């Protein structure tokens, strides 16, 4: 069968089952699998595919507990595709408007399509029982943290331990759909002007509170509908993520390193800030010379994964900025560093992403407590190595989208205890205009929790090297 014939015969359910099976088998993240497989469907069917896949992952802890309680034996690994069918069927029965009989029949049919006819009776029986006894079944399982809070038990335990006051907010925001937030490119247009343009097009927005470039859209939409998106007038970026640019407040005179850069959201923002600083300079000093107005930002962006580096490249191309892009392991400094120190470093390390679960709900399936330990080790390694490339008096902003103290304040505490040439400085140290009335002050730096209809969870700490 040709590729085109095959494309025509696939349904959103069939592709969703492939995606979910791969995610359940830990063969890649949800977004990677969706990118890889959604091309099998026409564009107008991809929204339903995403609803299926994001929905099942978002409700996974609950659906998984329900499914296991309904099965006498869990499915074997080779039948993970059947488990994906069951989870999707349960999701449709609980959360979608699909008529119940259609959800059950389509799930049964999906078993046949996989040539696993032996499972049709079982699928039918399990889903029909859930259809009849849903409230009772959920009620009986409600004492399980995975059902009550719709998060894995280990994560519930850690949140309760570390953030008892903010526990419910974290859970509620992490279970919700994330809002769509954009960053206006202040180098090209003011936030107010861009907001008016959107307003004239009937696109309703509200100003973000944390970043002076942020706008929340009242309804999510395709980026192609945003005026000037292709020409770099705005980017999609959470408001808390925009704080990195605001805290570092870089200028054109400085040499910057973005050490863990892909997909380049913050790289683009740093370049916008650098380029914009020139406009601010020129406004302040009318005698600015021609030479300085032609200066280009000096920013090196490093990324370990080649395919992710390409994302930075296309991002910067759209925004119209240049940077030195290197595919390297940031912790192997001798392999990429030209021995010229940096004035400012952004270290947005790989992390558990527990602050952005609502954007990456597959974290609920695949993240394990052991990952936190491994990530902490990787972060420590990168931070220790990259520190050598910072100028005396220079600044390094350590950032994660994690809610785990081991990856955040504890990581910094260890670093400070092992580096006598490092000190913590306030997050508005480089930007007097930055309001510091946000986040929770922790032992080092600030922790932001995800908020319903607001910012994602993030952590920031600003370090300075002694002279
Ligand atoms: C949290 S993400 C960075 C997000 C990015 N700053 C942005 O705003 O778009 C971390 C990135 O670091 C990369 N990474 C992981 N280990 C690395 C290493 N040893 N050296 C360089 N990059 C690394 C990951 O592939 C990932 O793209």
XYZ file of C-alpha atoms and ligand atoms in Angstrom:
494
model
C 0.000 0.000 0.000
C 1.409 3.427 -0.921
C 1.985 6.067 1.739
C -0.899 8.180 0.382
C -3.372 5.280 0.398
C -2.300 4.475 3.914
C -2.758 8.117 5.001
C -6.314 8.084 3.680
C -7.255 4.986 5.654
C -5.952 6.041 9.086
C -8.395 7.465 11.608
C -7.557 9.756 14.576
C -8.277 6.815 16.915
C -5.849 4.514 15.091
C -3.060 7.082 15.136
C -3.831 7.940 18.783
C -3.435 4.257 19.677
C -0.012 4.192 17.983
C 1.067 7.391 19.744
C -0.184 6.276 23.162
C 1.328 2.803 22.793
C 4.733 4.331 22.047
C 4.426 6.746 24.960
C 3.377 3.920 27.311
C 6.379 1.905 26.117
C 8.600 4.922 26.852
C 9.711 5.244 23.240
C 9.691 9.030 23.367
C 7.709 11.930 24.706
C 4.130 12.663 23.686
C 5.162 15.690 21.625
C 7.880 13.715 19.820
C 5.472 10.894 19.011
C 2.753 13.306 17.867
C 5.204 15.131 15.607
C 6.324 11.818 14.186
C 2.910 10.296 13.539
C 0.339 13.059 13.092
C 1.308 13.467 9.417
C -0.684 10.287 8.750
C -3.835 12.386 9.199
C -5.293 15.324 7.301
C -4.749 18.621 9.155
C -8.417 18.930 10.117
C -8.264 15.564 11.919
C -5.166 16.382 13.942
C -7.101 18.374 16.561
C -9.079 15.247 17.504
C -5.863 13.207 17.615
C -4.384 15.729 20.067
C -7.527 15.770 22.173
C -7.349 11.948 22.428
C -3.625 11.828 23.271
C -3.344 14.864 25.566
C -6.616 13.911 27.227
C -5.552 10.333 28.016
C -2.147 11.474 29.328
C -3.686 14.295 31.387
C -6.133 11.861 33.047
C -3.710 8.916 33.044
C -3.239 8.376 36.810
C -7.012 8.170 37.244
C -7.703 6.137 34.091
C -4.836 3.762 34.851
C -6.122 3.048 38.362
C -9.632 2.487 37.001
C -8.369 0.223 34.199
C -6.257 -1.887 36.549
C -9.169 -2.282 38.929
C -11.361 -3.572 36.077
C -8.882 -6.095 34.691
C -8.249 -9.445 36.363
C -4.713 -9.454 34.913
C -2.892 -6.461 33.474
C -2.102 -6.736 29.738
C 1.314 -8.119 28.819
C 3.849 -5.672 27.379
C 3.295 -7.017 23.848
C -0.368 -5.974 24.217
C 0.320 -2.400 25.272
C -1.661 -1.361 22.190
C -4.745 -2.984 23.763
C -4.096 -1.071 26.955
C -3.964 2.139 24.915
C -7.354 1.239 23.379
C -8.803 0.640 26.838
C -7.475 3.930 28.261
C -8.814 5.839 25.268
C -12.206 4.120 25.596
C -12.378 5.017 29.310
C -11.349 8.588 28.487
C -14.126 8.915 25.927
C -16.713 7.502 28.332
C -15.651 9.872 31.130
C -14.589 13.080 29.438
C -15.845 13.290 25.864
C -19.255 13.794 24.347
C -18.961 10.624 22.241
C -22.138 8.529 22.715
C -21.260 5.626 25.041
C -22.205 2.888 22.569
C -19.945 4.461 19.917
C -16.994 4.672 22.329
C -17.410 0.988 23.242
C -17.999 -0.251 19.679
C -15.059 1.689 18.253
C -12.766 0.333 20.971
C -13.880 -3.224 20.226
C -13.384 -2.634 16.504
C -9.886 -1.253 17.212
C -8.927 -4.652 18.728
C -9.989 -6.352 15.479
C -7.978 -3.879 13.418
C -4.901 -4.940 15.376
C -5.734 -8.590 14.554
C -6.328 -9.213 18.229
C -9.869 -10.524 17.970
C -9.334 -12.541 21.147
C -9.497 -9.257 23.109
C -12.829 -7.998 21.725
C -15.018 -9.695 24.347
C -12.809 -8.499 27.164
C -12.761 -4.915 25.848
C -16.512 -4.918 25.445
C -17.124 -6.344 28.932
C -14.707 -3.980 30.712
C -15.963 -0.825 29.007
C -19.634 -1.771 29.428
C -19.081 -2.429 33.122
C -17.470 0.993 33.489
C -20.344 2.567 31.595
C -22.843 1.017 34.039
C -20.897 1.465 37.275
C -18.715 4.540 36.689
C -19.684 6.494 39.819
C -19.405 3.498 42.111
C -16.047 2.451 40.671
C -14.576 5.953 41.034
C -16.023 6.261 44.526
C -14.339 3.031 45.596
C -10.979 4.185 44.255
C -11.179 7.729 45.603
C -8.886 6.991 48.556
C -6.015 6.397 46.090
C -3.903 9.563 45.579
C -3.662 8.740 41.871
C -7.465 8.982 41.613
C -8.145 11.753 44.127
C -5.451 14.097 42.754
C -4.929 12.611 39.284
C -1.157 12.556 39.803
C 1.216 9.656 40.489
C 1.402 8.750 44.168
C 5.105 9.572 44.534
C 4.598 13.057 43.140
C 1.617 13.732 45.418
C 3.772 12.666 48.358
C 6.602 15.016 47.384
C 4.348 17.980 46.721
C 2.680 17.485 50.116
C 6.070 17.244 51.793
C 7.665 20.271 50.130
C 4.753 22.556 49.349
C 1.953 21.794 51.790
C 0.589 25.378 51.590
C 0.532 25.418 47.798
C -0.320 21.748 47.257
C -3.878 22.205 45.980
C -2.897 25.044 43.646
C -0.132 22.919 42.128
C -2.480 19.971 41.611
C -5.346 22.039 40.185
C -3.124 24.003 37.797
C -1.221 20.887 36.679
C -4.476 19.081 35.868
C -5.898 22.001 33.868
C -5.471 23.042 30.247
C -2.686 25.631 30.015
C -3.482 29.135 28.796
C -1.853 30.448 25.617
C 0.627 33.187 26.379
C 2.685 35.115 23.845
C 5.788 37.285 24.071
C 5.627 40.452 22.026
C 8.938 41.283 20.341
C 9.555 44.660 22.006
C 12.435 45.231 19.610
C 9.830 45.655 16.864
C 6.560 46.739 18.449
C 5.300 47.787 21.865
C 3.047 45.441 23.806
C 0.223 48.014 23.776
C 0.395 48.521 20.002
C 0.428 44.790 19.344
C -2.457 44.287 21.756
C -4.482 46.936 19.880
C -3.732 45.196 16.573
C -5.016 41.934 18.016
C -8.018 43.714 19.451
C -8.925 45.132 16.026
C -8.890 41.579 14.688
C -11.277 40.500 17.448
C -8.543 38.600 19.329
C -9.108 39.229 23.008
C -6.040 39.445 25.280
C -5.013 40.445 28.780
C -1.663 41.765 29.947
C 0.621 39.367 31.803
C 1.803 40.456 35.226
C 5.325 39.005 35.387
C 6.825 40.063 32.075
C 6.268 43.375 30.316
C 6.248 41.573 26.946
C 3.528 39.049 27.800
C -0.058 38.812 26.586
C -2.541 36.070 27.410
C -4.948 35.124 24.640
C -8.456 34.481 25.911
C -8.701 31.532 23.475
C -5.904 29.361 22.113
C -5.407 29.707 18.357
C -3.076 28.685 15.590
C 0.060 30.861 15.510
C -0.600 31.497 11.817
C -3.579 33.617 12.846
C -1.352 35.928 14.901
C -0.453 38.996 12.839
C 3.245 39.163 11.975
C 4.039 35.829 13.613
C 6.020 34.628 10.599
C 7.960 37.908 10.635
C 8.874 37.555 14.293
C 6.513 40.105 15.862
C 5.603 37.637 18.596
C 6.400 34.156 19.918
C 4.487 31.662 22.000
C 6.101 31.546 25.429
C 4.853 31.211 28.957
C 5.074 34.325 31.070
C 7.298 32.771 33.754
C 9.728 31.638 31.036
C 9.914 35.253 29.848
C 11.412 36.238 33.187
C 14.802 34.822 32.100
C 15.254 37.672 29.597
C 13.964 40.246 32.063
C 16.269 39.076 34.869
C 19.423 38.910 32.730
C 18.509 42.152 30.944
C 21.324 41.731 28.399
C 22.747 44.531 26.247
C 24.568 44.637 22.935
C 27.898 45.263 24.651
C 27.808 41.915 26.378
C 28.870 38.419 25.428
C 26.178 35.879 26.250
C 25.991 32.121 26.579
C 22.719 30.175 26.480
C 24.053 26.801 27.579
C 21.002 24.511 27.202
C 19.184 26.322 24.490
C 16.701 24.262 22.461
C 14.078 24.873 21.250
C 15.356 28.404 21.583
C 12.440 30.210 23.216
C 14.722 32.008 25.640
C 17.534 32.395 23.073
C 15.148 34.395 20.909
C 14.057 36.495 23.849
C 17.643 37.258 24.890
C 18.413 38.402 21.330
C 15.298 40.591 21.295
C 16.391 42.157 24.599
C 19.953 42.731 23.341
C 18.817 44.279 20.114
C 16.183 46.373 21.903
C 18.791 47.686 24.355
C 20.354 49.493 21.389
C 17.101 51.321 20.657
C 16.854 52.280 24.334
C 20.493 53.479 24.238
C 19.891 55.556 21.144
C 16.825 57.164 22.712
C 18.917 58.013 25.748
C 21.923 59.246 23.792
C 21.123 61.007 20.504
C 24.856 61.159 19.649
C 25.006 57.335 19.208
C 27.406 56.582 16.382
C 26.735 54.673 13.206
C 29.167 51.939 14.269
C 27.322 51.036 17.416
C 23.939 51.050 15.672
C 25.283 48.316 13.370
C 26.556 46.146 16.170
C 25.187 42.598 16.244
C 24.372 40.667 19.397
C 27.055 38.222 20.532
C 25.305 35.128 21.770
C 26.412 31.494 21.748
C 23.686 28.884 22.067
C 24.593 25.308 22.938
C 22.380 22.272 22.582
C 23.173 18.605 23.053
C 20.679 17.194 20.551
C 21.276 18.000 16.884
C 17.594 17.729 15.915
C 16.682 20.151 18.680
C 19.390 22.568 17.557
C 17.545 22.817 14.234
C 14.549 24.129 16.148
C 16.641 27.000 17.502
C 17.807 27.721 13.988
C 14.290 27.994 12.548
C 13.130 29.973 15.566
C 15.889 32.558 15.116
C 15.353 32.655 11.373
C 11.707 33.573 11.951
C 12.683 36.252 14.459
C 15.425 37.559 12.157
C 18.370 37.253 14.579
C 21.718 35.481 14.389
C 23.622 33.594 17.046
C 26.471 31.140 17.159
C 24.801 27.722 17.411
C 26.830 24.794 18.683
C 25.819 21.176 19.027
C 27.727 20.063 22.117
C 27.542 18.801 25.646
C 27.702 21.994 27.706
C 29.512 20.128 30.481
C 32.386 19.199 28.114
C 33.667 22.754 28.132
C 37.026 22.028 26.476
C 35.173 20.713 23.401
C 33.327 23.910 22.551
C 34.712 26.876 24.495
C 36.973 29.404 22.718
C 38.406 30.590 26.064
C 36.701 33.991 25.811
C 34.682 34.460 28.976
C 31.002 35.419 28.979
C 29.435 38.387 30.725
C 26.153 36.586 31.277
C 25.106 32.955 31.124
C 21.634 31.491 30.998
C 21.619 27.940 32.320
C 18.128 26.576 31.679
C 19.027 23.019 32.585
C 17.217 19.805 31.618
C 14.870 19.039 34.509
C 11.868 17.024 35.682
C 9.552 19.641 34.094
C 7.181 19.216 37.038
C 6.235 22.903 36.717
C 4.871 22.347 33.204
C 2.991 19.055 33.540
C -0.131 20.639 32.060
C 1.835 21.284 28.833
C 3.558 17.881 28.903
C 1.002 15.616 30.596
C 2.945 12.453 29.609
C 5.189 13.342 32.571
C 2.414 11.804 34.681
C 3.076 8.438 32.981
C 6.763 8.325 32.498
C 8.556 10.420 35.102
C 9.984 8.274 37.920
C 11.556 9.262 41.259
C 14.920 7.932 40.015
C 14.821 10.510 37.173
C 15.047 13.326 39.708
C 18.286 11.920 41.076
C 19.734 11.438 37.611
C 18.704 14.925 36.485
C 20.146 16.483 39.626
C 23.450 14.860 38.783
C 23.375 16.117 35.166
C 22.455 19.638 36.303
C 25.268 19.703 38.831
C 27.747 18.625 36.192
C 26.677 21.285 33.693
C 26.581 24.050 36.316
C 30.046 23.205 37.664
C 31.569 23.063 34.182
C 29.950 26.134 32.659
C 30.888 28.266 35.684
C 34.490 28.302 34.405
C 33.428 30.189 31.273
C 31.913 33.108 33.228
C 33.832 36.394 33.507
C 34.874 37.651 36.929
C 31.968 39.837 38.079
C 29.794 38.098 35.460
C 26.318 36.672 36.142
C 24.813 33.238 35.680
C 21.068 32.700 35.811
C 20.182 29.152 36.858
C 16.681 28.200 35.723
C 14.436 25.143 35.733
C 10.762 24.467 35.109
C 10.809 22.109 38.085
C 9.046 22.156 41.449
C 11.583 19.824 43.076
C 13.865 21.503 45.656
C 16.626 18.969 44.818
C 16.847 20.448 41.321
C 16.490 24.025 42.529
C 17.397 25.607 45.875
C 19.253 22.494 47.091
C 21.272 22.353 43.893
C 22.291 25.980 44.404
C 23.047 25.454 48.100
C 25.490 22.668 47.185
C 27.030 24.790 44.433
C 27.553 27.780 46.725
C 29.098 25.566 49.396
C 31.577 24.194 46.843
C 32.406 27.480 45.015
C 33.794 30.252 47.141
C 33.921 32.549 44.077
C 30.120 32.429 43.734
C 27.475 34.470 45.526
C 23.757 34.762 45.127
C 22.385 38.184 44.139
C 18.750 39.370 44.059
C 16.832 38.555 40.895
C 16.364 42.256 40.112
C 20.117 42.917 40.504
C 20.597 43.436 36.732
C 17.255 45.076 36.055
C 16.105 47.789 38.455
C 12.764 47.970 36.574
C 11.961 44.353 37.374
C 9.260 44.098 39.999
C 10.387 41.485 42.511
C 6.936 40.872 43.891
C 6.494 37.409 42.394
C 7.130 33.795 43.316
C 8.014 32.332 46.657
C 11.355 33.276 48.224
C 13.071 29.987 49.011
C 16.439 29.415 50.697
C 18.139 30.374 47.404
C 16.298 32.037 44.508
C 12.571 32.095 43.847
C 10.074 29.347 43.138
C 7.022 29.977 40.984
C 4.125 27.533 41.087
C 1.863 26.901 38.108
C -1.346 28.918 38.372
C -4.755 28.269 36.813
C -5.034 30.444 33.678
C -1.666 31.977 34.559
C 2.068 31.270 34.537
C 3.841 27.913 34.535
C 5.952 26.615 37.413
C 9.563 27.837 37.291
C 12.617 28.358 39.452
C 15.259 31.083 39.120
C 18.428 31.916 41.002
C 20.963 34.575 39.949
C 24.635 34.023 40.790
C 27.574 36.391 40.482
C 31.242 35.447 40.198
C 33.623 37.344 42.419
C 36.067 39.754 40.800
C 14.802 23.032 29.576
S 15.351 22.735 27.996
C 15.852 24.333 27.476
C 14.714 25.199 27.004
C 15.207 26.456 26.305
N 16.076 27.232 27.153
C 14.069 27.324 25.841
O 13.685 28.267 26.533
O 13.531 27.065 24.753
C 16.890 21.969 28.243
C 17.640 21.662 26.961
O 18.959 21.246 27.330
C 19.373 20.239 26.448
N 20.485 19.518 27.114
C 20.437 18.455 27.941
N 21.656 18.131 28.380
C 22.513 19.000 27.801
C 23.918 19.168 27.847
N 24.681 18.351 28.576
N 24.467 20.155 27.103
C 23.697 20.980 26.362
N 22.357 20.863 26.286
C 21.770 19.899 26.997
C 18.129 19.415 26.209
O 18.225 18.662 25.026
C 17.071 20.521 26.137
O 16.897 20.941 24.819
